[in-house]
Amino acid sequence: MEERILMAHGSGGKLSHELITRCFVGKLDNPWLSRMDDAAVINNTNHKLAFTTDSYVVTPLFFPGGDIGKLAVCGTVNDLAVSGAEPQYLSLALILEEGLPVADLERIIESIRQASLEANVSIITGDTKVVPHGKADGIFINTSGVGRILPDVNVSGANVKPGDVVIVSGSVGDHGMTIMAQREGLRFEGDIASDCAPLNGLVANMLAVCPQIHCMRDPTRGGVATTLNEIAAQSGVGMIINDDAVPVRPPVRALCEMLGLDPLYIANEGKLLAFAPAEFAGQLLYAMRAHKYGCDAAVIGVVTADNLGQVILRTKLGTSRMLAMLAGDILPRIC
Amino acid sequence: MEERILMAHGSGGKLSHELITRCFVGKLDNPWLSRMDDAAVINNTNHKLAFTTDSYVVTPLFFPGGDIGKLAVCGTVNDLAVSGAEPQYLSLALILEEGLPVADLERIIESIRQASLEANVSIITGDTKVVPHGKADGIFINTSGVGRILPDVNVSGANVKPGDVVIVSGSVGDHGMTIMAQREGLRFEGDIASDCAPLNGLVANMLAVCPQIHCMRDPTRGGVATTLNEIAAQSGVGMIINDDAVPVRPPVRALCEMLGLDPLYIANEGKLLAFAPAEFAGQLLYAMRAHKYGCDAAVIGVVTADNLGQVILRTKLGTSRMLAMLAGDILPRIC
């Protein structure tokens, strides 16, 4: 096999077949992929299904805590999970830049394999395109996902109610600051790592003790602040967030302070926000903290019936200020 | 609104929301998209489902007969249709290059809207990423699709049987030669155009008269020759194809001859191959020719129990030769 990706790997001809058979079907082995038909067949289901898509263009491709492959599985798994669905099937579409080392591709596919195993999802259909050197940036990945909506669960960005507590599943800002440190060559790499992780196990535990959760969402691009604003607008409610209560790991906080950034705007890839009636807060936190991806879960605020569509931040000094949606772009290509 | 795409359009913040609301949700209006949740919910279904994905990287973005948007809808609709499914739901994920004119994006979205209307599919979930100028090439699109498998239909590349007829739904090579003429500035543009079209209506007509079809496939990258070889290998059969019977439009044939290319290796985006027991050939052709996308349908060969895994071409001169799978890459980025 060639050491680098050639244009002919995307031709649909012989080299495409070799690449697909060796690198994808062989590694991500399952009965759907090995049929190599144009579409995979999913058996009858009596559940509602969730359907989602995301493209991944992160740079660098490899970073502490993960790589673009792990991200592509976890990101789509998490979009399904926070929609109240059990993630089941993923598609995998690759856009490869001519000249990409095949060893890099194999390392990424291995990450995809491991992340799919952990998340208990099967990659059942795929596509590979190759573009000339200089027309992409190494590799772009799209994963789309299908999962069955769990019975009696009804979560949506529009369902949040005044009186709900706002819970975050753990420390914020880890992914975005890891990418920034890596890209700028800041010597924090030993201390910080991406939180990239599949959250479907955590979500299953949460829904088991509290099917009344009104909304869950993973605060990726734009961070916690942007996600809270989206939901305040969708549900037509206000929110008060207690800055002190938001968990931030010390090295992430230090790096944010050094660069003048607010961790509330930094991307996460293994965290979720949940909104639920206050009476369930205790048992929800208990269930979350029992899971490895929720051990730092905390209540960070409440939903209010005033200041509709707005998010108010209570600072450590006791003052309050508006927490707006991210306006520009702090750090492009973090996912 | 800005005239060109900025990095901040992919930030997940304010400009992302403006772009999504104005260009996508407003134009591709449906109840799923306007909820703007992380995943779209598909209601209970008692059918098997087909699931497929494809990325589109064609250059140029606009060409006679279509553009990357129309291609992205038709390509995925066709993968579902030839799998025996009624296409229902698509996802739409865009990777935009910083600096892309917003007018180009709007024109592409309008094509997507029109093609979805014609194919009767809804785009129910989406994603937008932006990469810096020089890190992509205008726009790359991924569409994934979900459709319900029609009852009593069982088509697969592995189901073809000796004695089956091989049918093509119309003239071959139109899409690939159009892209080539356009890219190389050859003055054939007036005469040839891409065949890019959604084939689900044609497939529905075919299955209505002949649910016994063993296999359908759309011969895109690698053309008819590569697709026939794939299926011969998957089903463990041989094939004899009659070169004279393959419909090729005169300007496509002329351009192919000028460039020394064989139309059987050139990509199509609105054609399908079908394999069915010979006794159904007449009614199948009749039904196909009654549809605007099947009016030039023709039987081009038969499936044999010898020469397993091989495709033999009978030429006009009466000689026979092996028709191999595409080895290199005639023309990159045709879809």
PDB file of N, CA and C in Angstrom, chain A residues 93-177:
ATOM      1  N   ALA A  93     -17.949   9.847   6.818  1.00  0.00           N
ATOM      2  CA  ALA A  93     -17.566  10.351   5.497  1.00  0.00           C
ATOM      3  C   ALA A  93     -16.282  11.148   5.640  1.00  0.00           C
ATOM      4  N   LEU A  94     -15.270  10.762   4.847  1.00  0.00           N
ATOM      5  CA  LEU A  94     -13.950  11.368   4.955  1.00  0.00           C
ATOM      6  C   LEU A  94     -13.651  12.198   3.712  1.00  0.00           C
ATOM      7  N   ILE A  95     -13.127  13.402   3.916  1.00  0.00           N
ATOM      8  CA  ILE A  95     -12.531  14.166   2.821  1.00  0.00           C
ATOM      9  C   ILE A  95     -11.037  14.221   3.120  1.00  0.00           C
ATOM     10  N   LEU A  96     -10.257  13.546   2.275  1.00  0.00           N
ATOM     11  CA  LEU A  96      -8.814  13.432   2.500  1.00  0.00           C
ATOM     12  C   LEU A  96      -8.078  14.366   1.559  1.00  0.00           C
ATOM     13  N   GLU A  97      -7.017  14.997   2.078  1.00  0.00           N
ATOM     14  CA  GLU A  97      -6.163  15.823   1.228  1.00  0.00           C
ATOM     15  C   GLU A  97      -5.076  14.922   0.650  1.00  0.00           C
ATOM     16  N   GLU A  98      -4.884  15.026  -0.649  1.00  0.00           N
ATOM     17  CA  GLU A  98      -3.801  14.297  -1.321  1.00  0.00           C
ATOM     18  C   GLU A  98      -2.501  14.516  -0.536  1.00  0.00           C
ATOM     19  N   GLY A  99      -1.770  13.446  -0.285  1.00  0.00           N
ATOM     20  CA  GLY A  99      -0.504  13.573   0.444  1.00  0.00           C
ATOM     21  C   GLY A  99      -0.620  13.266   1.927  1.00  0.00           C
ATOM     22  N   LEU A 100      -1.845  13.129   2.451  1.00  0.00           N
ATOM     23  CA  LEU A 100      -2.000  12.754   3.869  1.00  0.00           C
ATOM     24  C   LEU A 100      -1.277  11.431   4.116  1.00  0.00           C
ATOM     25  N   PRO A 101      -0.422  11.374   5.138  1.00  0.00           N
ATOM     26  CA  PRO A 101       0.229  10.085   5.407  1.00  0.00           C
ATOM     27  C   PRO A 101      -0.812   9.021   5.757  1.00  0.00           C
ATOM     28  N   VAL A 102      -0.703   7.869   5.118  1.00  0.00           N
ATOM     29  CA  VAL A 102      -1.660   6.794   5.396  1.00  0.00           C
ATOM     30  C   VAL A 102      -1.565   6.379   6.866  1.00  0.00           C
ATOM     31  N   ALA A 103      -0.379   6.520   7.465  1.00  0.00           N
ATOM     32  CA  ALA A 103      -0.226   6.186   8.887  1.00  0.00           C
ATOM     33  C   ALA A 103      -1.104   7.089   9.757  1.00  0.00           C
ATOM     34  N   ASP A 104      -1.237   8.366   9.395  1.00  0.00           N
ATOM     35  CA  ASP A 104      -2.123   9.267  10.151  1.00  0.00           C
ATOM     36  C   ASP A 104      -3.566   8.811  10.025  1.00  0.00           C
ATOM     37  N   LEU A 105      -3.947   8.443   8.790  1.00  0.00           N
ATOM     38  CA  LEU A 105      -5.314   7.975   8.572  1.00  0.00           C
ATOM     39  C   LEU A 105      -5.586   6.733   9.414  1.00  0.00           C
ATOM     40  N   GLU A 106      -4.616   5.824   9.438  1.00  0.00           N
ATOM     41  CA  GLU A 106      -4.816   4.585  10.191  1.00  0.00           C
ATOM     42  C   GLU A 106      -4.932   4.869  11.690  1.00  0.00           C
ATOM     43  N   ARG A 107      -4.152   5.829  12.166  1.00  0.00           N
ATOM     44  CA  ARG A 107      -4.220   6.188  13.591  1.00  0.00           C
ATOM     45  C   ARG A 107      -5.600   6.792  13.926  1.00  0.00           C
ATOM     46  N   ILE A 108      -6.116   7.603  12.998  1.00  0.00           N
ATOM     47  CA  ILE A 108      -7.430   8.227  13.203  1.00  0.00           C
ATOM     48  C   ILE A 108      -8.532   7.164  13.177  1.00  0.00           C
ATOM     49  N   ILE A 109      -8.418   6.220  12.246  1.00  0.00           N
ATOM     50  CA  ILE A 109      -9.430   5.160  12.161  1.00  0.00           C
ATOM     51  C   ILE A 109      -9.388   4.297  13.428  1.00  0.00           C
ATOM     52  N   GLU A 110      -8.205   4.072  13.962  1.00  0.00           N
ATOM     53  CA  GLU A 110      -8.095   3.303  15.209  1.00  0.00           C
ATOM     54  C   GLU A 110      -8.795   4.039  16.359  1.00  0.00           C
ATOM     55  N   SER A 111      -8.646   5.365  16.418  1.00  0.00           N
ATOM     56  CA  SER A 111      -9.365   6.153  17.431  1.00  0.00           C
ATOM     57  C   SER A 111     -10.870   6.032  17.254  1.00  0.00           C
ATOM     58  N   ILE A 112     -11.289   6.074  15.986  1.00  0.00           N
ATOM     59  CA  ILE A 112     -12.720   5.944  15.684  1.00  0.00           C
ATOM     60  C   ILE A 112     -13.223   4.589  16.160  1.00  0.00           C
ATOM     61  N   ARG A 113     -12.427   3.565  15.922  1.00  0.00           N
ATOM     62  CA  ARG A 113     -12.815   2.218  16.335  1.00  0.00           C
ATOM     63  C   ARG A 113     -12.971   2.161  17.860  1.00  0.00           C
ATOM     64  N   GLN A 114     -11.974   2.687  18.567  1.00  0.00           N
ATOM     65  CA  GLN A 114     -12.022   2.630  20.034  1.00  0.00           C
ATOM     66  C   GLN A 114     -13.188   3.446  20.591  1.00  0.00           C
ATOM     67  N   ALA A 115     -13.388   4.652  20.045  1.00  0.00           N
ATOM     68  CA  ALA A 115     -14.476   5.496  20.553  1.00  0.00           C
ATOM     69  C   ALA A 115     -15.838   4.860  20.268  1.00  0.00           C
ATOM     70  N   SER A 116     -15.988   4.219  19.096  1.00  0.00           N
ATOM     71  CA  SER A 116     -17.263   3.558  18.780  1.00  0.00           C
ATOM     72  C   SER A 116     -17.516   2.403  19.732  1.00  0.00           C
ATOM     73  N   LEU A 117     -16.446   1.670  20.056  1.00  0.00           N
ATOM     74  CA  LEU A 117     -16.584   0.566  21.010  1.00  0.00           C
ATOM     75  C   LEU A 117     -17.056   1.106  22.353  1.00  0.00           C
ATOM     76  N   GLU A 118     -16.389   2.157  22.848  1.00  0.00           N
ATOM     77  CA  GLU A 118     -16.764   2.704  24.157  1.00  0.00           C
ATOM     78  C   GLU A 118     -18.211   3.202  24.141  1.00  0.00           C
ATOM     79  N   ALA A 119     -18.598   3.856  23.039  1.00  0.00           N
ATOM     80  CA  ALA A 119     -19.945   4.426  22.966  1.00  0.00           C
ATOM     81  C   ALA A 119     -20.989   3.404  22.540  1.00  0.00           C
ATOM     82  N   ASN A 120     -20.533   2.197  22.190  1.00  0.00           N
ATOM     83  CA  ASN A 120     -21.448   1.136  21.779  1.00  0.00           C
ATOM     84  C   ASN A 120     -22.287   1.516  20.556  1.00  0.00           C
ATOM     85  N   VAL A 121     -21.628   2.108  19.568  1.00  0.00           N
ATOM     86  CA  VAL A 121     -22.291   2.432  18.308  1.00  0.00           C
ATOM     87  C   VAL A 121     -21.573   1.716  17.168  1.00  0.00           C
ATOM     88  N   SER A 122     -22.308   1.453  16.083  1.00  0.00           N
ATOM     89  CA  SER A 122     -21.715   0.815  14.912  1.00  0.00           C
ATOM     90  C   SER A 122     -21.652   1.811  13.764  1.00  0.00           C
ATOM     91  N   ILE A 123     -20.526   1.826  13.076  1.00  0.00           N
ATOM     92  CA  ILE A 123     -20.388   2.661  11.882  1.00  0.00           C
ATOM     93  C   ILE A 123     -20.829   1.808  10.715  1.00  0.00           C
ATOM     94  N   ILE A 124     -22.001   2.128  10.141  1.00  0.00           N
ATOM     95  CA  ILE A 124     -22.619   1.179   9.218  1.00  0.00           C
ATOM     96  C   ILE A 124     -22.593   1.620   7.763  1.00  0.00           C
ATOM     97  N   THR A 125     -22.165   2.846   7.480  1.00  0.00           N
ATOM     98  CA  THR A 125     -22.093   3.293   6.094  1.00  0.00           C
ATOM     99  C   THR A 125     -21.037   4.385   6.001  1.00  0.00           C
ATOM    100  N   GLY A 126     -20.431   4.548   4.836  1.00  0.00           N
ATOM    101  CA  GLY A 126     -19.351   5.526   4.746  1.00  0.00           C
ATOM    102  C   GLY A 126     -19.089   6.002   3.341  1.00  0.00           C
ATOM    103  N   ASP A 127     -18.167   6.955   3.242  1.00  0.00           N
ATOM    104  CA  ASP A 127     -17.797   7.547   1.951  1.00  0.00           C
ATOM    105  C   ASP A 127     -16.399   8.134   2.078  1.00  0.00           C
ATOM    106  N   THR A 128     -15.633   8.081   0.987  1.00  0.00           N
ATOM    107  CA  THR A 128     -14.296   8.674   0.987  1.00  0.00           C
ATOM    108  C   THR A 128     -14.111   9.514  -0.266  1.00  0.00           C
ATOM    109  N   LYS A 129     -13.706  10.754  -0.080  1.00  0.00           N
ATOM    110  CA  LYS A 129     -13.339  11.612  -1.201  1.00  0.00           C
ATOM    111  C   LYS A 129     -11.900  12.075  -0.988  1.00  0.00           C
ATOM    112  N   VAL A 130     -11.194  12.326  -2.100  1.00  0.00           N
ATOM    113  CA  VAL A 130      -9.841  12.873  -2.025  1.00  0.00           C
ATOM    114  C   VAL A 130      -9.814  14.160  -2.838  1.00  0.00           C
ATOM    115  N   VAL A 131      -9.234  15.218  -2.275  1.00  0.00           N
ATOM    116  CA  VAL A 131      -9.069  16.473  -3.028  1.00  0.00           C
ATOM    117  C   VAL A 131      -7.572  16.767  -3.148  1.00  0.00           C
ATOM    118  N   PRO A 132      -7.169  17.514  -4.187  1.00  0.00           N
ATOM    119  CA  PRO A 132      -5.735  17.747  -4.420  1.00  0.00           C
ATOM    120  C   PRO A 132      -5.071  18.455  -3.243  1.00  0.00           C
ATOM    121  N   HIS A 133      -3.776  18.252  -3.124  1.00  0.00           N
ATOM    122  CA  HIS A 133      -2.973  18.915  -2.100  1.00  0.00           C
ATOM    123  C   HIS A 133      -3.249  20.418  -2.135  1.00  0.00           C
ATOM    124  N   GLY A 134      -3.514  21.002  -0.966  1.00  0.00           N
ATOM    125  CA  GLY A 134      -3.771  22.435  -0.894  1.00  0.00           C
ATOM    126  C   GLY A 134      -5.235  22.813  -1.004  1.00  0.00           C
ATOM    127  N   LYS A 135      -6.123  21.821  -1.252  1.00  0.00           N
ATOM    128  CA  LYS A 135      -7.556  22.112  -1.375  1.00  0.00           C
ATOM    129  C   LYS A 135      -8.345  21.659  -0.145  1.00  0.00           C
ATOM    130  N   ALA A 136      -7.646  21.106   0.854  1.00  0.00           N
ATOM    131  CA  ALA A 136      -8.273  20.792   2.142  1.00  0.00           C
ATOM    132  C   ALA A 136      -7.147  20.888   3.162  1.00  0.00           C
ATOM    133  N   ASP A 137      -7.320  20.333   4.352  1.00  0.00           N
ATOM    134  CA  ASP A 137      -6.275  20.466   5.361  1.00  0.00           C
ATOM    135  C   ASP A 137      -6.087  19.133   6.088  1.00  0.00           C
ATOM    136  N   GLY A 138      -5.483  18.171   5.405  1.00  0.00           N
ATOM    137  CA  GLY A 138      -5.242  16.867   6.007  1.00  0.00           C
ATOM    138  C   GLY A 138      -6.447  15.970   5.883  1.00  0.00           C
ATOM    139  N   ILE A 139      -7.408  16.159   6.789  1.00  0.00           N
ATOM    140  CA  ILE A 139      -8.625  15.346   6.749  1.00  0.00           C
ATOM    141  C   ILE A 139      -9.773  16.108   7.383  1.00  0.00           C
ATOM    142  N   PHE A 140     -10.912  16.069   6.739  1.00  0.00           N
ATOM    143  CA  PHE A 140     -12.164  16.545   7.327  1.00  0.00           C
ATOM    144  C   PHE A 140     -13.057  15.309   7.471  1.00  0.00           C
ATOM    145  N   ILE A 141     -13.796  15.244   8.565  1.00  0.00           N
ATOM    146  CA  ILE A 141     -14.652  14.081   8.811  1.00  0.00           C
ATOM    147  C   ILE A 141     -16.084  14.531   9.039  1.00  0.00           C
ATOM    148  N   ASN A 142     -17.023  13.849   8.426  1.00  0.00           N
ATOM    149  CA  ASN A 142     -18.429  14.027   8.795  1.00  0.00           C
ATOM    150  C   ASN A 142     -18.942  12.723   9.388  1.00  0.00           C
ATOM    151  N   THR A 143     -19.585  12.827  10.536  1.00  0.00           N
ATOM    152  CA  THR A 143     -20.350  11.692  11.045  1.00  0.00           C
ATOM    153  C   THR A 143     -21.798  12.135  11.193  1.00  0.00           C
ATOM    154  N   SER A 144     -22.706  11.313  10.725  1.00  0.00           N
ATOM    155  CA  SER A 144     -24.121  11.510  11.010  1.00  0.00           C
ATOM    156  C   SER A 144     -24.528  10.350  11.895  1.00  0.00           C
ATOM    157  N   GLY A 145     -25.577  10.534  12.669  1.00  0.00           N
ATOM    158  CA  GLY A 145     -25.939   9.489  13.620  1.00  0.00           C
ATOM    159  C   GLY A 145     -27.428   9.293  13.739  1.00  0.00           C
ATOM    160  N   VAL A 146     -27.795   8.045  14.023  1.00  0.00           N
ATOM    161  CA  VAL A 146     -29.190   7.677  14.253  1.00  0.00           C
ATOM    162  C   VAL A 146     -29.254   6.951  15.596  1.00  0.00           C
ATOM    163  N   GLY A 147     -30.245   7.290  16.392  1.00  0.00           N
ATOM    164  CA  GLY A 147     -30.435   6.597  17.667  1.00  0.00           C
ATOM    165  C   GLY A 147     -31.898   6.555  18.022  1.00  0.00           C
ATOM    166  N   ARG A 148     -32.259   5.624  18.925  1.00  0.00           N
ATOM    167  CA  ARG A 148     -33.682   5.548  19.275  1.00  0.00           C
ATOM    168  C   ARG A 148     -33.948   6.426  20.487  1.00  0.00           C
ATOM    169  N   ILE A 149     -34.988   7.209  20.375  1.00  0.00           N
ATOM    170  CA  ILE A 149     -35.399   8.083  21.476  1.00  0.00           C
ATOM    171  C   ILE A 149     -35.926   7.191  22.596  1.00  0.00           C
ATOM    172  N   LEU A 150     -35.451   7.404  23.809  1.00  0.00           N
ATOM    173  CA  LEU A 150     -35.884   6.574  24.926  1.00  0.00           C
ATOM    174  C   LEU A 150     -37.342   6.892  25.256  1.00  0.00           C
ATOM    175  N   PRO A 151     -38.123   5.857  25.613  1.00  0.00           N
ATOM    176  CA  PRO A 151     -39.541   6.092  25.882  1.00  0.00           C
ATOM    177  C   PRO A 151     -39.713   7.051  27.070  1.00  0.00           C
ATOM    178  N   ASP A 152     -40.758   7.830  27.047  1.00  0.00           N
ATOM    179  CA  ASP A 152     -41.100   8.753  28.137  1.00  0.00           C
ATOM    180  C   ASP A 152     -40.090   9.877  28.321  1.00  0.00           C
ATOM    181  N   VAL A 153     -39.189  10.042  27.365  1.00  0.00           N
ATOM    182  CA  VAL A 153     -38.238  11.143  27.461  1.00  0.00           C
ATOM    183  C   VAL A 153     -38.644  12.203  26.455  1.00  0.00           C
ATOM    184  N   ASN A 154     -38.646  13.453  26.889  1.00  0.00           N
ATOM    185  CA  ASN A 154     -39.001  14.532  25.980  1.00  0.00           C
ATOM    186  C   ASN A 154     -38.141  15.745  26.314  1.00  0.00           C
ATOM    187  N   VAL A 155     -36.930  15.759  25.755  1.00  0.00           N
ATOM    188  CA  VAL A 155     -36.023  16.867  26.016  1.00  0.00           C
ATOM    189  C   VAL A 155     -35.928  17.732  24.764  1.00  0.00           C
ATOM    190  N   SER A 156     -35.868  19.041  24.980  1.00  0.00           N
ATOM    191  CA  SER A 156     -35.731  19.980  23.867  1.00  0.00           C
ATOM    192  C   SER A 156     -35.265  21.310  24.426  1.00  0.00           C
ATOM    193  N   GLY A 157     -34.575  22.064  23.604  1.00  0.00           N
ATOM    194  CA  GLY A 157     -34.163  23.411  23.989  1.00  0.00           C
ATOM    195  C   GLY A 157     -35.341  24.320  24.285  1.00  0.00           C
ATOM    196  N   ALA A 158     -36.538  23.902  23.868  1.00  0.00           N
ATOM    197  CA  ALA A 158     -37.729  24.732  24.076  1.00  0.00           C
ATOM    198  C   ALA A 158     -38.514  24.338  25.324  1.00  0.00           C
ATOM    199  N   ASN A 159     -38.029  23.315  26.057  1.00  0.00           N
ATOM    200  CA  ASN A 159     -38.822  22.776  27.176  1.00  0.00           C
ATOM    201  C   ASN A 159     -38.454  23.307  28.551  1.00  0.00           C
ATOM    202  N   VAL A 160     -37.439  24.163  28.642  1.00  0.00           N
ATOM    203  CA  VAL A 160     -36.950  24.614  29.950  1.00  0.00           C
ATOM    204  C   VAL A 160     -37.993  25.516  30.619  1.00  0.00           C
ATOM    205  N   LYS A 161     -38.158  25.334  31.951  1.00  0.00           N
ATOM    206  CA  LYS A 161     -39.207  26.055  32.683  1.00  0.00           C
ATOM    207  C   LYS A 161     -38.602  26.862  33.837  1.00  0.00           C
ATOM    208  N   PRO A 162     -39.224  27.997  34.165  1.00  0.00           N
ATOM    209  CA  PRO A 162     -38.778  28.739  35.352  1.00  0.00           C
ATOM    210  C   PRO A 162     -38.797  27.816  36.564  1.00  0.00           C
ATOM    211  N   GLY A 163     -37.777  27.943  37.410  1.00  0.00           N
ATOM    212  CA  GLY A 163     -37.656  27.060  38.574  1.00  0.00           C
ATOM    213  C   GLY A 163     -36.704  25.905  38.328  1.00  0.00           C
ATOM    214  N   ASP A 164     -36.427  25.586  37.075  1.00  0.00           N
ATOM    215  CA  ASP A 164     -35.456  24.513  36.774  1.00  0.00           C
ATOM    216  C   ASP A 164     -34.078  24.888  37.321  1.00  0.00           C
ATOM    217  N   VAL A 165     -33.342  23.857  37.742  1.00  0.00           N
ATOM    218  CA  VAL A 165     -31.927  24.085  38.057  1.00  0.00           C
ATOM    219  C   VAL A 165     -31.110  23.882  36.780  1.00  0.00           C
ATOM    220  N   VAL A 166     -29.963  24.570  36.741  1.00  0.00           N
ATOM    221  CA  VAL A 166     -29.023  24.426  35.629  1.00  0.00           C
ATOM    222  C   VAL A 166     -27.824  23.637  36.150  1.00  0.00           C
ATOM    223  N   ILE A 167     -27.583  22.473  35.555  1.00  0.00           N
ATOM    224  CA  ILE A 167     -26.495  21.605  36.015  1.00  0.00           C
ATOM    225  C   ILE A 167     -25.456  21.472  34.907  1.00  0.00           C
ATOM    226  N   VAL A 168     -24.165  21.536  35.277  1.00  0.00           N
ATOM    227  CA  VAL A 168     -23.110  21.222  34.318  1.00  0.00           C
ATOM    228  C   VAL A 168     -22.443  19.934  34.798  1.00  0.00           C
ATOM    229  N   SER A 169     -22.047  19.081  33.832  1.00  0.00           N
ATOM    230  CA  SER A 169     -21.580  17.742  34.219  1.00  0.00           C
ATOM    231  C   SER A 169     -20.127  17.712  34.685  1.00  0.00           C
ATOM    232  N   GLY A 170     -19.406  18.842  34.565  1.00  0.00           N
ATOM    233  CA  GLY A 170     -18.014  18.854  35.030  1.00  0.00           C
ATOM    234  C   GLY A 170     -17.312  20.131  34.617  1.00  0.00           C
ATOM    235  N   SER A 171     -15.989  20.120  34.711  1.00  0.00           N
ATOM    236  CA  SER A 171     -15.183  21.323  34.483  1.00  0.00           C
ATOM    237  C   SER A 171     -15.323  21.820  33.048  1.00  0.00           C
ATOM    238  N   VAL A 172     -15.322  23.138  32.869  1.00  0.00           N
ATOM    239  CA  VAL A 172     -15.537  23.703  31.538  1.00  0.00           C
ATOM    240  C   VAL A 172     -14.244  24.277  30.962  1.00  0.00           C
ATOM    241  N   GLY A 173     -14.168  24.280  29.635  1.00  0.00           N
ATOM    242  CA  GLY A 173     -13.062  24.926  28.916  1.00  0.00           C
ATOM    243  C   GLY A 173     -11.897  24.019  28.557  1.00  0.00           C
ATOM    244  N   ASP A 174     -11.925  22.757  28.999  1.00  0.00           N
ATOM    245  CA  ASP A 174     -10.752  21.892  28.794  1.00  0.00           C
ATOM    246  C   ASP A 174     -10.418  21.691  27.312  1.00  0.00           C
ATOM    247  N   HIS A 175     -11.429  21.386  26.513  1.00  0.00           N
ATOM    248  CA  HIS A 175     -11.123  21.085  25.105  1.00  0.00           C
ATOM    249  C   HIS A 175     -10.553  22.302  24.372  1.00  0.00           C
ATOM    250  N   GLY A 176     -11.263  23.416  24.450  1.00  0.00           N
ATOM    251  CA  GLY A 176     -10.832  24.607  23.704  1.00  0.00           C
ATOM    252  C   GLY A 176      -9.443  25.078  24.118  1.00  0.00           C
ATOM    253  N   MET A 177      -9.167  25.068  25.426  1.00  0.00           N
ATOM    254  CA  MET A 177      -7.863  25.560  25.871  1.00  0.00           C
ATOM    255  C   MET A 177      -6.745  24.581  25.519  1.00  0.00           C
TER     256      MET A 177
END
